[in-house]
């Protein structure tokens, strides 16, 4: 399966024939190309148009059809998610714990737990896990990410989901990393996976198995 990850650089937005909406910004990086413009600045209509343009562009370039989505900076709101649902995506992975981002401390739209498991979304409340109204599944980034979190933080997320030596139900933990920052992220991820190897089914040490989001969705 193919994933689509969008930040709202104005040249990309204009290519999709949408008027750029540049404020508010998180102003949390040294990048000046629009990386810090919020995905959730855009309404349902404009977001749907950008997603349709993205799908068409992928197909024109021979890249296949994306079926998974993650919003830049995790800034997906209900309009974003309805547009993702209505353009045929199977799952979103923008969900996470409550957070603020950048120098402006913009508060995100999510308030999930470290133990939140995949759920189908509600178009009026993206954090509502019990009353689905959309086909779209949310696979939250509940394992945190190696850009903003330490190895200890990510291991703690694992321990939140595997607190004892026995599991009574299947649990999914989704981690995120950025290859362009592997000079700092890779040591964190190596340490994390070294720890997880102590609990892998493959080594007969526990229940941990590694799957892709596509695998998890099919399960």
PDB file of C-alpha atoms in Angstrom:
ATOM      1  CA  UNK A   1       0.000   0.000   0.000  1.00  0.00           C
ATOM      2  CA  UNK A   2       1.066   3.579  -0.658  1.00  0.00           C
ATOM      3  CA  UNK A   3       0.843   6.450   1.812  1.00  0.00           C
ATOM      4  CA  UNK A   4       0.363  10.165   1.155  1.00  0.00           C
ATOM      5  CA  UNK A   5       1.927  12.659   3.561  1.00  0.00           C
ATOM      6  CA  UNK A   6       1.172  16.339   2.922  1.00  0.00           C
ATOM      7  CA  UNK A   7       2.559  19.599   4.199  1.00  0.00           C
ATOM      8  CA  UNK A   8       0.971  22.768   2.857  1.00  0.00           C
ATOM      9  CA  UNK A   9       3.772  24.346   0.826  1.00  0.00           C
ATOM     10  CA  UNK A  10       2.091  27.133  -1.203  1.00  0.00           C
ATOM     11  CA  UNK A  11       3.527  25.941  -4.531  1.00  0.00           C
ATOM     12  CA  UNK A  12       1.981  22.503  -3.986  1.00  0.00           C
ATOM     13  CA  UNK A  13      -1.353  24.048  -2.977  1.00  0.00           C
ATOM     14  CA  UNK A  14      -1.348  26.292  -6.069  1.00  0.00           C
ATOM     15  CA  UNK A  15      -0.535  23.303  -8.299  1.00  0.00           C
ATOM     16  CA  UNK A  16      -3.779  21.760  -7.035  1.00  0.00           C
ATOM     17  CA  UNK A  17      -5.583  25.008  -8.037  1.00  0.00           C
ATOM     18  CA  UNK A  18      -6.334  25.966  -4.447  1.00  0.00           C
ATOM     19  CA  UNK A  19      -5.748  29.402  -2.918  1.00  0.00           C
ATOM     20  CA  UNK A  20      -2.992  29.145  -0.259  1.00  0.00           C
ATOM     21  CA  UNK A  21      -4.020  29.909   3.325  1.00  0.00           C
ATOM     22  CA  UNK A  22      -0.778  30.648   5.108  1.00  0.00           C
ATOM     23  CA  UNK A  23      -1.920  31.547   8.630  1.00  0.00           C
ATOM     24  CA  UNK A  24      -1.836  30.366  11.300  1.00  0.00           C
ATOM     25  CA  UNK A  25       1.637  28.851  11.189  1.00  0.00           C
ATOM     26  CA  UNK A  26       3.451  26.852  13.815  1.00  0.00           C
ATOM     27  CA  UNK A  27       6.742  28.689  13.113  1.00  0.00           C
ATOM     28  CA  UNK A  28       8.507  25.750  14.642  1.00  0.00           C
ATOM     29  CA  UNK A  29      11.250  25.112  12.120  1.00  0.00           C
ATOM     30  CA  UNK A  30      13.975  26.875  10.203  1.00  0.00           C
ATOM     31  CA  UNK A  31      12.290  25.941   6.924  1.00  0.00           C
ATOM     32  CA  UNK A  32      10.721  28.813   4.983  1.00  0.00           C
ATOM     33  CA  UNK A  33       8.981  26.918   2.181  1.00  0.00           C
ATOM     34  CA  UNK A  34       5.597  26.575   3.874  1.00  0.00           C
ATOM     35  CA  UNK A  35       6.419  23.430   5.827  1.00  0.00           C
ATOM     36  CA  UNK A  36       4.897  24.941   8.971  1.00  0.00           C
ATOM     37  CA  UNK A  37       1.528  25.939   7.452  1.00  0.00           C
ATOM     38  CA  UNK A  38      -1.259  23.901   9.026  1.00  0.00           C
ATOM     39  CA  UNK A  39      -3.114  21.282   6.997  1.00  0.00           C
ATOM     40  CA  UNK A  40      -6.196  22.161   9.032  1.00  0.00           C
ATOM     41  CA  UNK A  41      -6.144  25.722   7.649  1.00  0.00           C
ATOM     42  CA  UNK A  42      -8.044  24.297   4.664  1.00  0.00           C
ATOM     43  CA  UNK A  43     -11.755  23.532   4.539  1.00  0.00           C
ATOM     44  CA  UNK A  44     -13.344  20.317   3.304  1.00  0.00           C
ATOM     45  CA  UNK A  45     -13.770  21.480  -0.312  1.00  0.00           C
ATOM     46  CA  UNK A  46     -10.179  22.669  -0.728  1.00  0.00           C
ATOM     47  CA  UNK A  47      -8.735  19.662   1.064  1.00  0.00           C
ATOM     48  CA  UNK A  48     -10.721  17.269  -1.100  1.00  0.00           C
ATOM     49  CA  UNK A  49      -9.459  19.038  -4.224  1.00  0.00           C
ATOM     50  CA  UNK A  50      -5.845  18.764  -3.037  1.00  0.00           C
ATOM     51  CA  UNK A  51      -6.269  15.085  -2.267  1.00  0.00           C
ATOM     52  CA  UNK A  52      -7.819  14.382  -5.661  1.00  0.00           C
ATOM     53  CA  UNK A  53      -4.956  16.280  -7.327  1.00  0.00           C
ATOM     54  CA  UNK A  54      -2.458  14.244  -5.296  1.00  0.00           C
ATOM     55  CA  UNK A  55      -4.052  10.949  -6.326  1.00  0.00           C
ATOM     56  CA  UNK A  56      -4.063  12.007  -9.989  1.00  0.00           C
ATOM     57  CA  UNK A  57      -0.428  13.116  -9.767  1.00  0.00           C
ATOM     58  CA  UNK A  58       0.655   9.818  -8.210  1.00  0.00           C
ATOM     59  CA  UNK A  59      -1.080   7.898 -10.973  1.00  0.00           C
ATOM     60  CA  UNK A  60       0.326  10.124 -13.754  1.00  0.00           C
ATOM     61  CA  UNK A  61       3.849   9.554 -12.424  1.00  0.00           C
ATOM     62  CA  UNK A  62       3.344   5.794 -12.291  1.00  0.00           C
ATOM     63  CA  UNK A  63       3.437   5.715  -8.490  1.00  0.00           C
ATOM     64  CA  UNK A  64       0.154   3.899  -7.978  1.00  0.00           C
ATOM     65  CA  UNK A  65      -2.822   5.029  -5.904  1.00  0.00           C
ATOM     66  CA  UNK A  66      -2.278   6.138  -2.295  1.00  0.00           C
ATOM     67  CA  UNK A  67      -4.650   4.549   0.208  1.00  0.00           C
ATOM     68  CA  UNK A  68      -3.154   5.799   3.489  1.00  0.00           C
ATOM     69  CA  UNK A  69      -2.806   9.392   4.705  1.00  0.00           C
ATOM     70  CA  UNK A  70      -0.957  11.347   7.379  1.00  0.00           C
ATOM     71  CA  UNK A  71      -1.268  15.111   7.773  1.00  0.00           C
ATOM     72  CA  UNK A  72       1.862  17.207   8.159  1.00  0.00           C
ATOM     73  CA  UNK A  73       2.449  17.998  11.817  1.00  0.00           C
ATOM     74  CA  UNK A  74      -0.526  15.708  12.627  1.00  0.00           C
ATOM     75  CA  UNK A  75      -2.784  18.750  11.960  1.00  0.00           C
ATOM     76  CA  UNK A  76      -5.850  16.933  10.646  1.00  0.00           C
ATOM     77  CA  UNK A  77      -9.276  18.153  11.770  1.00  0.00           C
ATOM     78  CA  UNK A  78     -12.772  16.867  10.974  1.00  0.00           C
ATOM     79  CA  UNK A  79     -12.814  18.631   7.580  1.00  0.00           C
ATOM     80  CA  UNK A  80      -9.473  17.053   6.704  1.00  0.00           C
ATOM     81  CA  UNK A  81     -10.634  13.594   7.693  1.00  0.00           C
ATOM     82  CA  UNK A  82     -13.962  13.840   5.869  1.00  0.00           C
ATOM     83  CA  UNK A  83     -12.053  14.796   2.728  1.00  0.00           C
ATOM     84  CA  UNK A  84      -9.675  11.853   3.219  1.00  0.00           C
ATOM     85  CA  UNK A  85     -12.665   9.537   3.673  1.00  0.00           C
ATOM     86  CA  UNK A  86     -14.514  10.882   0.638  1.00  0.00           C
ATOM     87  CA  UNK A  87     -11.528  10.522  -1.711  1.00  0.00           C
ATOM     88  CA  UNK A  88     -11.287   6.790  -1.093  1.00  0.00           C
ATOM     89  CA  UNK A  89      -8.480   6.421   1.423  1.00  0.00           C
ATOM     90  CA  UNK A  90      -8.645   3.404   3.726  1.00  0.00           C
ATOM     91  CA  UNK A  91      -6.854   4.756   6.761  1.00  0.00           C
ATOM     92  CA  UNK A  92      -5.447   7.864   8.365  1.00  0.00           C
ATOM     93  CA  UNK A  93      -2.499   7.873  10.763  1.00  0.00           C
ATOM     94  CA  UNK A  94      -2.497  11.500  11.923  1.00  0.00           C
ATOM     95  CA  UNK A  95      -3.998  10.740  15.327  1.00  0.00           C
ATOM     96  CA  UNK A  96      -1.958  11.157  18.490  1.00  0.00           C
ATOM     97  CA  UNK A  97      -1.965  12.367  22.071  1.00  0.00           C
ATOM     98  CA  UNK A  98      -2.770  15.997  22.896  1.00  0.00           C
ATOM     99  CA  UNK A  99       0.078  18.296  21.873  1.00  0.00           C
ATOM    100  CA  UNK A 100       1.157  21.779  20.892  1.00  0.00           C
ATOM    101  CA  UNK A 101       3.588  22.442  18.080  1.00  0.00           C
ATOM    102  CA  UNK A 102       6.196  25.041  17.176  1.00  0.00           C
ATOM    103  CA  UNK A 103       7.151  28.375  18.644  1.00  0.00           C
ATOM    104  CA  UNK A 104       3.531  29.540  18.466  1.00  0.00           C
ATOM    105  CA  UNK A 105       2.421  26.525  20.533  1.00  0.00           C
ATOM    106  CA  UNK A 106      -0.481  25.752  18.186  1.00  0.00           C
ATOM    107  CA  UNK A 107      -2.624  23.087  19.868  1.00  0.00           C
ATOM    108  CA  UNK A 108      -3.417  20.066  17.724  1.00  0.00           C
ATOM    109  CA  UNK A 109      -6.852  18.603  17.114  1.00  0.00           C
ATOM    110  CA  UNK A 110      -6.226  15.216  18.728  1.00  0.00           C
ATOM    111  CA  UNK A 111      -6.581  14.106  22.346  1.00  0.00           C
ATOM    112  CA  UNK A 112      -6.060  10.341  22.146  1.00  0.00           C
ATOM    113  CA  UNK A 113      -4.283   8.119  24.668  1.00  0.00           C
ATOM    114  CA  UNK A 114      -0.991   6.269  24.316  1.00  0.00           C
ATOM    115  CA  UNK A 115      -3.049   3.072  24.386  1.00  0.00           C
ATOM    116  CA  UNK A 116      -5.697   4.105  21.809  1.00  0.00           C
ATOM    117  CA  UNK A 117      -6.226   1.344  19.252  1.00  0.00           C
ATOM    118  CA  UNK A 118      -7.425   1.654  15.629  1.00  0.00           C
ATOM    119  CA  UNK A 119     -11.006   2.834  15.290  1.00  0.00           C
ATOM    120  CA  UNK A 120     -13.386   4.094  12.623  1.00  0.00           C
ATOM    121  CA  UNK A 121     -13.841   7.840  12.686  1.00  0.00           C
ATOM    122  CA  UNK A 122     -16.760  10.060  13.588  1.00  0.00           C
ATOM    123  CA  UNK A 123     -17.159  13.053  11.246  1.00  0.00           C
ATOM    124  CA  UNK A 124     -18.230  15.388  14.082  1.00  0.00           C
ATOM    125  CA  UNK A 125     -15.635  14.334  16.670  1.00  0.00           C
ATOM    126  CA  UNK A 126     -12.394  12.784  15.477  1.00  0.00           C
ATOM    127  CA  UNK A 127     -11.499  11.684  19.026  1.00  0.00           C
ATOM    128  CA  UNK A 128     -14.767   9.745  19.457  1.00  0.00           C
ATOM    129  CA  UNK A 129     -13.826   6.069  19.325  1.00  0.00           C
ATOM    130  CA  UNK A 130     -17.244   4.532  19.959  1.00  0.00           C
ATOM    131  CA  UNK A 131     -19.609   6.018  17.373  1.00  0.00           C
ATOM    132  CA  UNK A 132     -18.229   5.634  13.834  1.00  0.00           C
ATOM    133  CA  UNK A 133     -19.901   7.565  11.026  1.00  0.00           C
ATOM    134  CA  UNK A 134     -17.196   7.167   8.356  1.00  0.00           C
ATOM    135  CA  UNK A 135     -15.636   4.258   6.523  1.00  0.00           C
ATOM    136  CA  UNK A 136     -12.168   5.695   7.240  1.00  0.00           C
ATOM    137  CA  UNK A 137     -10.082   4.016   9.935  1.00  0.00           C
ATOM    138  CA  UNK A 138      -7.782   5.904  12.298  1.00  0.00           C
ATOM    139  CA  UNK A 139      -4.498   4.160  13.104  1.00  0.00           C
ATOM    140  CA  UNK A 140      -3.047   6.572  15.664  1.00  0.00           C
ATOM    141  CA  UNK A 141       0.648   7.380  15.991  1.00  0.00           C
ATOM    142  CA  UNK A 142       0.424   6.097  19.570  1.00  0.00           C
ATOM    143  CA  UNK A 143       4.070   5.019  19.764  1.00  0.00           C
ATOM    144  CA  UNK A 144       5.257   8.641  19.345  1.00  0.00           C
ATOM    145  CA  UNK A 145       8.034   9.705  16.962  1.00  0.00           C
ATOM    146  CA  UNK A 146      11.812   9.869  17.022  1.00  0.00           C
ATOM    147  CA  UNK A 147      11.883  13.539  16.011  1.00  0.00           C
ATOM    148  CA  UNK A 148      10.192  14.979  19.119  1.00  0.00           C
ATOM    149  CA  UNK A 149      10.566  12.105  21.585  1.00  0.00           C
ATOM    150  CA  UNK A 150      13.451  10.236  23.178  1.00  0.00           C
ATOM    151  CA  UNK A 151      14.051   6.496  23.078  1.00  0.00           C
ATOM    152  CA  UNK A 152      12.905   6.343  26.710  1.00  0.00           C
ATOM    153  CA  UNK A 153       9.631   8.051  25.725  1.00  0.00           C
ATOM    154  CA  UNK A 154       9.020   5.561  22.921  1.00  0.00           C
ATOM    155  CA  UNK A 155       9.840   2.599  25.163  1.00  0.00           C
ATOM    156  CA  UNK A 156       7.407   3.986  27.754  1.00  0.00           C
ATOM    157  CA  UNK A 157       4.691   3.971  25.052  1.00  0.00           C
ATOM    158  CA  UNK A 158       5.474   0.300  24.471  1.00  0.00           C
ATOM    159  CA  UNK A 159       5.217  -0.417  28.185  1.00  0.00           C
ATOM    160  CA  UNK A 160       1.872   1.410  28.325  1.00  0.00           C
ATOM    161  CA  UNK A 161       0.548  -1.101  25.799  1.00  0.00           C
ATOM    162  CA  UNK A 162       2.366  -4.144  27.180  1.00  0.00           C
ATOM    163  CA  UNK A 163       2.352  -3.603  30.963  1.00  0.00           C
ATOM    164  CA  UNK A 164       2.605  -7.272  31.983  1.00  0.00           C
ATOM    165  CA  UNK A 165       4.026 -10.501  30.614  1.00  0.00           C
ATOM    166  CA  UNK A 166       0.653 -11.506  29.189  1.00  0.00           C
ATOM    167  CA  UNK A 167      -1.672  -9.930  26.654  1.00  0.00           C
ATOM    168  CA  UNK A 168      -5.412 -10.482  26.798  1.00  0.00           C
ATOM    169  CA  UNK A 169      -6.006  -8.827  23.409  1.00  0.00           C
ATOM    170  CA  UNK A 170      -4.155  -7.879  20.265  1.00  0.00           C
ATOM    171  CA  UNK A 171      -2.617  -4.395  20.484  1.00  0.00           C
ATOM    172  CA  UNK A 172      -1.101  -2.178  17.804  1.00  0.00           C
ATOM    173  CA  UNK A 173       1.653   0.348  18.418  1.00  0.00           C
ATOM    174  CA  UNK A 174       2.614   2.705  15.582  1.00  0.00           C
ATOM    175  CA  UNK A 175       5.951   4.512  15.590  1.00  0.00           C
ATOM    176  CA  UNK A 176       7.013   7.343  13.303  1.00  0.00           C
ATOM    177  CA  UNK A 177      10.449   8.424  12.105  1.00  0.00           C
ATOM    178  CA  UNK A 178      11.900  10.763   9.471  1.00  0.00           C
ATOM    179  CA  UNK A 179      14.690   9.428   7.232  1.00  0.00           C
ATOM    180  CA  UNK A 180      15.988  12.900   6.377  1.00  0.00           C
ATOM    181  CA  UNK A 181      17.037  13.284  10.022  1.00  0.00           C
ATOM    182  CA  UNK A 182      18.572   9.843  10.466  1.00  0.00           C
ATOM    183  CA  UNK A 183      21.785  11.396  11.766  1.00  0.00           C
ATOM    184  CA  UNK A 184      19.833  11.993  14.990  1.00  0.00           C
ATOM    185  CA  UNK A 185      16.806   9.699  14.616  1.00  0.00           C
ATOM    186  CA  UNK A 186      18.539   6.446  13.707  1.00  0.00           C
ATOM    187  CA  UNK A 187      20.347   6.031  17.051  1.00  0.00           C
ATOM    188  CA  UNK A 188      16.997   6.474  18.815  1.00  0.00           C
ATOM    189  CA  UNK A 189      15.275   3.930  16.558  1.00  0.00           C
ATOM    190  CA  UNK A 190      18.153   1.446  16.866  1.00  0.00           C
ATOM    191  CA  UNK A 191      17.937   1.641  20.647  1.00  0.00           C
ATOM    192  CA  UNK A 192      14.158   1.260  20.538  1.00  0.00           C
ATOM    193  CA  UNK A 193      14.251  -1.840  18.332  1.00  0.00           C
ATOM    194  CA  UNK A 194      17.061  -3.337  20.390  1.00  0.00           C
ATOM    195  CA  UNK A 195      14.727  -3.091  23.367  1.00  0.00           C
ATOM    196  CA  UNK A 196      11.733  -4.466  21.461  1.00  0.00           C
ATOM    197  CA  UNK A 197      13.823  -7.446  20.319  1.00  0.00           C
ATOM    198  CA  UNK A 198      13.691  -8.667  23.913  1.00  0.00           C
ATOM    199  CA  UNK A 199       9.954  -9.321  23.412  1.00  0.00           C
ATOM    200  CA  UNK A 200       9.687 -10.614  19.828  1.00  0.00           C
ATOM    201  CA  UNK A 201       7.780 -13.701  18.811  1.00  0.00           C
ATOM    202  CA  UNK A 202      10.434 -14.454  16.187  1.00  0.00           C
ATOM    203  CA  UNK A 203      13.036 -14.933  18.931  1.00  0.00           C
ATOM    204  CA  UNK A 204      10.567 -16.795  21.171  1.00  0.00           C
ATOM    205  CA  UNK A 205      10.791 -13.965  23.696  1.00  0.00           C
ATOM    206  CA  UNK A 206       7.208 -12.682  23.687  1.00  0.00           C
ATOM    207  CA  UNK A 207       4.259 -11.545  21.567  1.00  0.00           C
ATOM    208  CA  UNK A 208       5.822  -8.708  19.533  1.00  0.00           C
ATOM    209  CA  UNK A 209       5.617  -8.968  15.742  1.00  0.00           C
ATOM    210  CA  UNK A 210       6.397  -6.251  13.200  1.00  0.00           C
ATOM    211  CA  UNK A 211       3.734  -5.365  10.615  1.00  0.00           C
ATOM    212  CA  UNK A 212       3.135  -2.565   8.139  1.00  0.00           C
ATOM    213  CA  UNK A 213       0.070  -0.333   8.313  1.00  0.00           C
ATOM    214  CA  UNK A 214      -1.259  -2.249   5.320  1.00  0.00           C
ATOM    215  CA  UNK A 215      -0.889  -5.516   7.246  1.00  0.00           C
ATOM    216  CA  UNK A 216      -2.596  -3.975  10.271  1.00  0.00           C
ATOM    217  CA  UNK A 217      -5.482  -2.641   8.179  1.00  0.00           C
ATOM    218  CA  UNK A 218      -6.031  -6.035   6.557  1.00  0.00           C
ATOM    219  CA  UNK A 219      -6.038  -7.684   9.999  1.00  0.00           C
TER     220      UNK A 219
END
